[in-house]
Amino acid sequence: MEPKITEKAWEPKLEDAILKKWDDEKLYDFKLQDENYTIDTPPPYPSGRPWHIGAASHYSQIDMIARTARMNGKNVYFPIGIDRNGLPVELYTEKKHNIRMRETERGEFLNLCKGALDDLEAEMIQIMKSLGLSGDFKNYYRTDSEEYRKFTQETFIDLWKKGVIYLATRPNNYDWVSGTTIADAEIVYDDLPTKLVYMKFIVKDEQKEIIIASTRPELLCACKTVIVNPDDERYSNLIGKNLVVPLTNKEVKITPHHSAKIEFGSGAVMVCSYGDQNDVALFRELQLEEVIAIGLDGRMTEAAGDYQGLKPKQARTKIIEDLENANLVEKIEDISHRTPLSERSKIPIEIVPMEEYYLKQKDSIEKMKRLGSEIEFYPNMHKQILMNWLESISIDWPISRRRFYGTEIPIWYCNECSEPFVPEPGKYYRPWKDSCPAEKCEKCGNTEFTGEDRTFDTWMDSSISPLFVTKFNRDDEFFKKTYPTGIRPQAKDIVRTWLYYTLLRCEKLTEQKPWSEAWIMGYGLDEKGMKMSKSKGNAIDPLPVIQKSGADTFRFWSASEINQGYDFRCSEQKIESTKKFLSKLWNVSRFLSSFPIIESGKLTDSDKWILSELDKLISVCNEGYSKYNFFIPATALREFTWNIFAAQYIEIAKARAYGIGFDDDERDGAIFTLHKVLSTILKLLAPITPFITEHLWLTLYSKNSIHKEQLPKIENVEDMTNMTQAIVEFNSKVWNEKKKNNLSLKDSIRIEIPDNLNQFKKDLIAMHNLETS
RNA sequence: GGGCUCGUAGUCUAGCUCGGUUAUGACGUCGCCCUUACACGGCGAAGAUCCGGUGUUCAAAUCACCGCGGGCCCA
C-alpha cells in the first residue's frame, strides 16, 4: 500500500491552513453551559512591559491548560484581553511624538496613546493567534474600552459607598518646575557636586554633642529621628536618648537601624520628610509623623519657620550661614552626590507628601490569608510569594495616580465647599471633560463643580479581570455559571500585585475567591541568565522564531524545556533543534500511513509489551496534565515515541506488519498495535502541539478534529514493562555485533536469544534475521 | 539594605521527601555509517570536584549548619 503521507518532513507552513480551518469550523467558540471552566487569562500589555519569547512561551502554556481541560471534557471559557491602561504607553507616546503629557491637550494626548496601543496590539494579537491560542479572539476585550472603564468605575463607586476609600497624604516624586508628580520610571540619576554639612546635635541632659552629616540641612525642620547602626560602638550607649536639633531646638530620639552606614559621614543619620527614598521607607517603618517642609510651589513651607518661601537651595545656603554663625558646624565637605533628577526638566526632584485616595486593605489581611490558603497553587512553592507579601503589607493601597491614560476617578468637587460628589454607577465618567451629573452640591447648594483629573492605578482595572470576563453585574446567569473561575495563570513577578489585588478586589465585591487554582510561571531569561525585557534590549522577538520554526516547534520547546514555575533560558538553537522530534513523529506516521487502519488482530507478546508501555505513558502524561505541568508529558512522550516506540517496537514489528513469514492474524496484530500506539500518542500530544497532531490525525484517523477527542485513559493491561530493559539491551547487542562485523542490518547473524526473551522469539528472529539452531 | 527563591556536564533535566551500585535522559560537541519511515536519521565517544566549607554517619547529590553565586520582588 502506498503511504498516505509522502512529504519527508513536517512543514510549519501547514499551520496557516489549519488555523483557518479551526476558525472556519468555529472549533473553539464558547457556548455557555451549566458547568464551565473559566480561565482568567492575563491580558498582556502592548508596550513597556515585555512581550518577547518568554511571554510567547507563557501564553503557549496557558493554551495548553485550555486544551487539556477541553480534552478532559470541560466546557472551556478562554477569554482574551489586552491591558491598555497605564504609564508605559504614556512614556512611549511622549517619546515617539516628542511631546510632554502635561503640555498637550488631554484629549489629543489620549488619542495619540490610543493610536500607539492599536499598532502594538495588532502585532500582539497576531503572535497569539499564530501560536495557536484557542481563545475567544472574536470577543477580545480591552481594559481601556468604555465598557471596561465603566465597570472599573462602578466597582469603585461600590467601594466608596462601603466606606473603604479614604484620603491621606503620600510622598510623591515631585518636579516643581513642571509642577507635576513624576513616576519612578521618569527619574534619572546624576552625580552632582554638593556640600556635606557636619552639624552639631546636642545630647539632651548631657554635656555632649554628636556630629551628623547631611546634604540637606534645610530639612532640619522636618527631622523626626536620628538613626545609628546598632553595630556602631560609638553610639551604642546613646541609643534611646534624645537629641536637640540645631536651630529648631526640637527633640528627636536616637534610633538604631541597620540602614545607617557606619562609614558614611559620622555614622549618624538624620531622618527627615523627605530627603530621599530611604527616608520615606524609614518614616513608614518607624511610623514617624511627617512634616511638609517643601510645598507644591517648590518653596519652603511655614514649617520651615524663618526660611519659609525660599527655594530649597536658597534655604540651604542661608541655613548653613546661620549654623556657622551659631557655631553649630564642625566642617563642610565638597562631595559628589548621586541625585535623583526629573528626566524632563533635569532638576532634582523633591519628595513631597500629597493627598491621594487609598483603598483599605490592612483589615483584610487575615481574610486574604484564609482565601490564599484555599487556593491551590501550581507549583505549590509559589504560594509563599503571596503569603510573605501578606505578612509584609504595612500601608493601605494608594489607588490614585496623577496620570492621563487610565480609568478616570469618577468624582467632582464642589467649587464652594470642596464636598466630593460621586455619581451613580451605570455610565463611563470622564470628570476632566464631562460636566458634573449633580445639579447642586448636597452640602452647600452651590452649582459649580470641578472634575477630578486623576486616574486609577492600573491594578484597579486589571484586578477585576475575573469579574469582567464573567460579566459580574452585567449578566447574572452568565456570572453564576462562570464564577468563581477555574484558574488564574500568571507570571511570578506579579504575584504581589496582580494576583494579590485581584484577591482583594474580588473578595470585597463578591465575598468569594476569584479562582480555585493559580498557576504561576517563571521568567524568560536570556542565554546569560538575565531576565529578558524590552528595556534591557536582550529580548528575543518571538514572531520570526515562530515563522521560521513553526508554532508547534516553539510550543514543544516551551513544554519540554521549562520546568513548572522555574525561570527558563531561551536559546534559539534549542528551539530549532526541537523540530527534530516533530520530524521523528512525522516519519513514524508516514511509515504507518502505508498500512490500513484495522479494528483488531491477534496480539503477540511484543504487542502486549508495547501496549503496557503505552499504558504507563498515558498514566504519566495524565499525572502531569492534572498538575498543569507540561514538562512531564512532553519529555515522557518524546522519550517513549523516539526511544521505545520508534527505535524498538517498530523495528520488532516491521517484518510482521509486512506479513513476511507471519500469518494474516499475526500481521493484523502488528498493524493494529502500531496504529493504536500512534493514535494514542497523537491524542496525548494534542494539547502541546495542536497543529501537527491535527494534521496527522485528519490524514490518518478521522474526519473530525483531534481537539474534539478526549485524552486517553489507561486500560490496565498486563504490566510487561519490566521486559523493556532486556529488549533494549538485546537489540542493541545485535546491532553492535553486526556493526563490529561489518554486516548490513539485514544480513543474517547467529546470536542466541536469552531465555527471558523467549516469548518474543519469533519477532526477534524476523527482525534481526537471526540464524536459529 | 530587607525578603523570597534557585544552584547537578556548554544548556535543559532525573534522582533529594525516606542517605547505600558506575549520578538519569535529552540538546549541543566529536568520530564512524546514506541499512527501502526518517541524514531533521542510526551507532558510538568525550564531557559533572552534584556551588564551596564544616558537621552527622560505616556511607552524603540526598540530612544539618555556615558561606558564596544567580534571579526576582520590595526599599
PDB file of C-alpha atoms in Angstrom, chain A residues 88-193:
ATOM      1  CA  PRO A  88       4.275  52.789  29.731  1.00  0.00           C
ATOM      2  CA  VAL A  89       2.173  53.893  26.790  1.00  0.00           C
ATOM      3  CA  GLU A  90       2.291  57.476  28.029  1.00  0.00           C
ATOM      4  CA  LEU A  91       6.068  57.398  28.112  1.00  0.00           C
ATOM      5  CA  TYR A  92       6.145  55.672  24.740  1.00  0.00           C
ATOM      6  CA  THR A  93       3.858  58.294  23.234  1.00  0.00           C
ATOM      7  CA  GLU A  94       5.814  61.211  24.695  1.00  0.00           C
ATOM      8  CA  LYS A  95       8.979  59.844  23.215  1.00  0.00           C
ATOM      9  CA  LYS A  96       7.529  58.891  19.859  1.00  0.00           C
ATOM     10  CA  HIS A  97       5.956  62.311  19.241  1.00  0.00           C
ATOM     11  CA  ASN A  98       8.484  64.280  21.264  1.00  0.00           C
ATOM     12  CA  ILE A  99       5.788  65.894  23.399  1.00  0.00           C
ATOM     13  CA  ARG A 100       5.006  66.216  27.086  1.00  0.00           C
ATOM     14  CA  MET A 101       1.861  64.849  28.569  1.00  0.00           C
ATOM     15  CA  ARG A 102       1.153  67.873  30.768  1.00  0.00           C
ATOM     16  CA  GLU A 103       1.775  70.313  27.919  1.00  0.00           C
ATOM     17  CA  THR A 104      -0.515  68.543  25.480  1.00  0.00           C
ATOM     18  CA  GLU A 105      -4.282  68.885  25.385  1.00  0.00           C
ATOM     19  CA  ARG A 106      -5.583  65.873  27.293  1.00  0.00           C
ATOM     20  CA  GLY A 107      -7.975  64.583  24.622  1.00  0.00           C
ATOM     21  CA  GLU A 108      -5.312  64.851  21.977  1.00  0.00           C
ATOM     22  CA  PHE A 109      -2.760  63.098  24.138  1.00  0.00           C
ATOM     23  CA  LEU A 110      -5.178  60.262  24.847  1.00  0.00           C
ATOM     24  CA  ASN A 111      -5.794  59.823  21.126  1.00  0.00           C
ATOM     25  CA  LEU A 112      -2.086  59.560  20.442  1.00  0.00           C
ATOM     26  CA  CYS A 113      -1.775  56.911  23.152  1.00  0.00           C
ATOM     27  CA  LYS A 114      -4.696  55.003  21.704  1.00  0.00           C
ATOM     28  CA  GLY A 115      -3.099  55.015  18.272  1.00  0.00           C
ATOM     29  CA  ALA A 116       0.162  53.671  19.642  1.00  0.00           C
ATOM     30  CA  LEU A 117      -1.666  50.947  21.532  1.00  0.00           C
ATOM     31  CA  ASP A 118      -3.645  49.928  18.467  1.00  0.00           C
ATOM     32  CA  ASP A 119      -0.476  49.347  16.452  1.00  0.00           C
ATOM     33  CA  LEU A 120       1.253  47.386  19.185  1.00  0.00           C
ATOM     34  CA  GLU A 121      -1.872  45.419  19.951  1.00  0.00           C
ATOM     35  CA  ALA A 122      -2.333  44.273  16.360  1.00  0.00           C
ATOM     36  CA  GLU A 123       1.124  42.749  16.395  1.00  0.00           C
ATOM     37  CA  MET A 124       0.444  41.089  19.709  1.00  0.00           C
ATOM     38  CA  ILE A 125      -2.838  39.545  18.596  1.00  0.00           C
ATOM     39  CA  GLN A 126      -1.076  38.214  15.525  1.00  0.00           C
ATOM     40  CA  ILE A 127       1.525  36.470  17.677  1.00  0.00           C
ATOM     41  CA  MET A 128      -1.103  34.991  19.962  1.00  0.00           C
ATOM     42  CA  LYS A 129      -3.107  33.707  17.026  1.00  0.00           C
ATOM     43  CA  SER A 130      -0.174  32.215  15.210  1.00  0.00           C
ATOM     44  CA  LEU A 131       0.866  30.425  18.408  1.00  0.00           C
ATOM     45  CA  GLY A 132      -2.397  28.555  18.065  1.00  0.00           C
ATOM     46  CA  LEU A 133      -4.122  30.003  21.108  1.00  0.00           C
ATOM     47  CA  SER A 134      -7.589  28.501  21.268  1.00  0.00           C
ATOM     48  CA  GLY A 135      -9.071  31.576  22.934  1.00  0.00           C
ATOM     49  CA  ASP A 136     -12.061  33.733  22.229  1.00  0.00           C
ATOM     50  CA  PHE A 137     -10.484  36.227  19.804  1.00  0.00           C
ATOM     51  CA  LYS A 138     -13.782  37.358  18.349  1.00  0.00           C
ATOM     52  CA  ASN A 139     -14.793  38.930  21.640  1.00  0.00           C
ATOM     53  CA  TYR A 140     -11.440  40.048  22.893  1.00  0.00           C
ATOM     54  CA  TYR A 141     -11.655  42.868  25.381  1.00  0.00           C
ATOM     55  CA  ARG A 142      -9.593  45.961  26.125  1.00  0.00           C
ATOM     56  CA  THR A 143      -9.162  47.378  29.589  1.00  0.00           C
ATOM     57  CA  ASP A 144      -9.459  50.911  28.177  1.00  0.00           C
ATOM     58  CA  SER A 145     -12.771  50.308  26.449  1.00  0.00           C
ATOM     59  CA  GLU A 146     -15.771  52.278  27.600  1.00  0.00           C
ATOM     60  CA  GLU A 147     -17.351  49.087  28.898  1.00  0.00           C
ATOM     61  CA  TYR A 148     -14.328  48.063  30.926  1.00  0.00           C
ATOM     62  CA  ARG A 149     -13.677  51.508  32.349  1.00  0.00           C
ATOM     63  CA  LYS A 150     -17.321  51.923  33.228  1.00  0.00           C
ATOM     64  CA  PHE A 151     -17.025  48.622  35.059  1.00  0.00           C
ATOM     65  CA  THR A 152     -13.902  49.750  36.929  1.00  0.00           C
ATOM     66  CA  GLN A 153     -15.696  52.940  37.956  1.00  0.00           C
ATOM     67  CA  GLU A 154     -18.765  51.007  39.089  1.00  0.00           C
ATOM     68  CA  THR A 155     -16.674  48.836  41.341  1.00  0.00           C
ATOM     69  CA  PHE A 156     -15.002  51.938  42.733  1.00  0.00           C
ATOM     70  CA  ILE A 157     -18.364  53.590  43.431  1.00  0.00           C
ATOM     71  CA  ASP A 158     -19.417  50.431  45.212  1.00  0.00           C
ATOM     72  CA  LEU A 159     -16.305  50.518  47.375  1.00  0.00           C
ATOM     73  CA  TRP A 160     -16.800  54.221  48.019  1.00  0.00           C
ATOM     74  CA  LYS A 161     -20.280  53.547  49.310  1.00  0.00           C
ATOM     75  CA  LYS A 162     -18.965  50.795  51.509  1.00  0.00           C
ATOM     76  CA  GLY A 163     -16.654  53.348  53.081  1.00  0.00           C
ATOM     77  CA  VAL A 164     -13.384  51.635  52.339  1.00  0.00           C
ATOM     78  CA  ILE A 165     -11.916  54.513  50.317  1.00  0.00           C
ATOM     79  CA  TYR A 166     -10.248  57.405  52.098  1.00  0.00           C
ATOM     80  CA  LEU A 167      -7.844  60.285  51.514  1.00  0.00           C
ATOM     81  CA  ALA A 168      -4.413  60.515  53.067  1.00  0.00           C
ATOM     82  CA  THR A 169      -1.098  62.042  52.170  1.00  0.00           C
ATOM     83  CA  ARG A 170       1.529  60.029  50.451  1.00  0.00           C
ATOM     84  CA  PRO A 171       5.039  61.007  49.412  1.00  0.00           C
ATOM     85  CA  ASN A 172       5.241  61.613  45.667  1.00  0.00           C
ATOM     86  CA  ASN A 173       8.180  62.336  43.435  1.00  0.00           C
ATOM     87  CA  TYR A 174       7.604  65.927  42.509  1.00  0.00           C
ATOM     88  CA  ASP A 175       9.067  68.095  39.784  1.00  0.00           C
ATOM     89  CA  TRP A 176       8.227  71.657  40.832  1.00  0.00           C
ATOM     90  CA  VAL A 177       9.423  73.179  37.564  1.00  0.00           C
ATOM     91  CA  SER A 178       6.791  71.386  35.528  1.00  0.00           C
ATOM     92  CA  GLY A 179       4.508  71.238  38.560  1.00  0.00           C
ATOM     93  CA  THR A 180       3.852  67.526  38.278  1.00  0.00           C
ATOM     94  CA  THR A 181       4.400  64.348  40.109  1.00  0.00           C
ATOM     95  CA  ILE A 182       6.591  62.006  38.186  1.00  0.00           C
ATOM     96  CA  ALA A 183       6.719  58.262  38.107  1.00  0.00           C
ATOM     97  CA  ASP A 184       9.734  56.294  39.267  1.00  0.00           C
ATOM     98  CA  ALA A 185      10.350  55.358  35.642  1.00  0.00           C
ATOM     99  CA  GLU A 186      10.884  59.012  34.779  1.00  0.00           C
ATOM    100  CA  ILE A 187      13.666  59.579  37.278  1.00  0.00           C
ATOM    101  CA  VAL A 188      17.271  59.701  36.152  1.00  0.00           C
ATOM    102  CA  TYR A 189      20.286  59.857  38.414  1.00  0.00           C
ATOM    103  CA  ASP A 190      23.318  62.059  38.106  1.00  0.00           C
ATOM    104  CA  ASP A 191      26.344  62.704  40.287  1.00  0.00           C
ATOM    105  CA  LEU A 192      26.195  66.355  41.264  1.00  0.00           C
ATOM    106  CA  PRO A 193      28.571  68.376  43.447  1.00  0.00           C
TER     107      PRO A 193
END
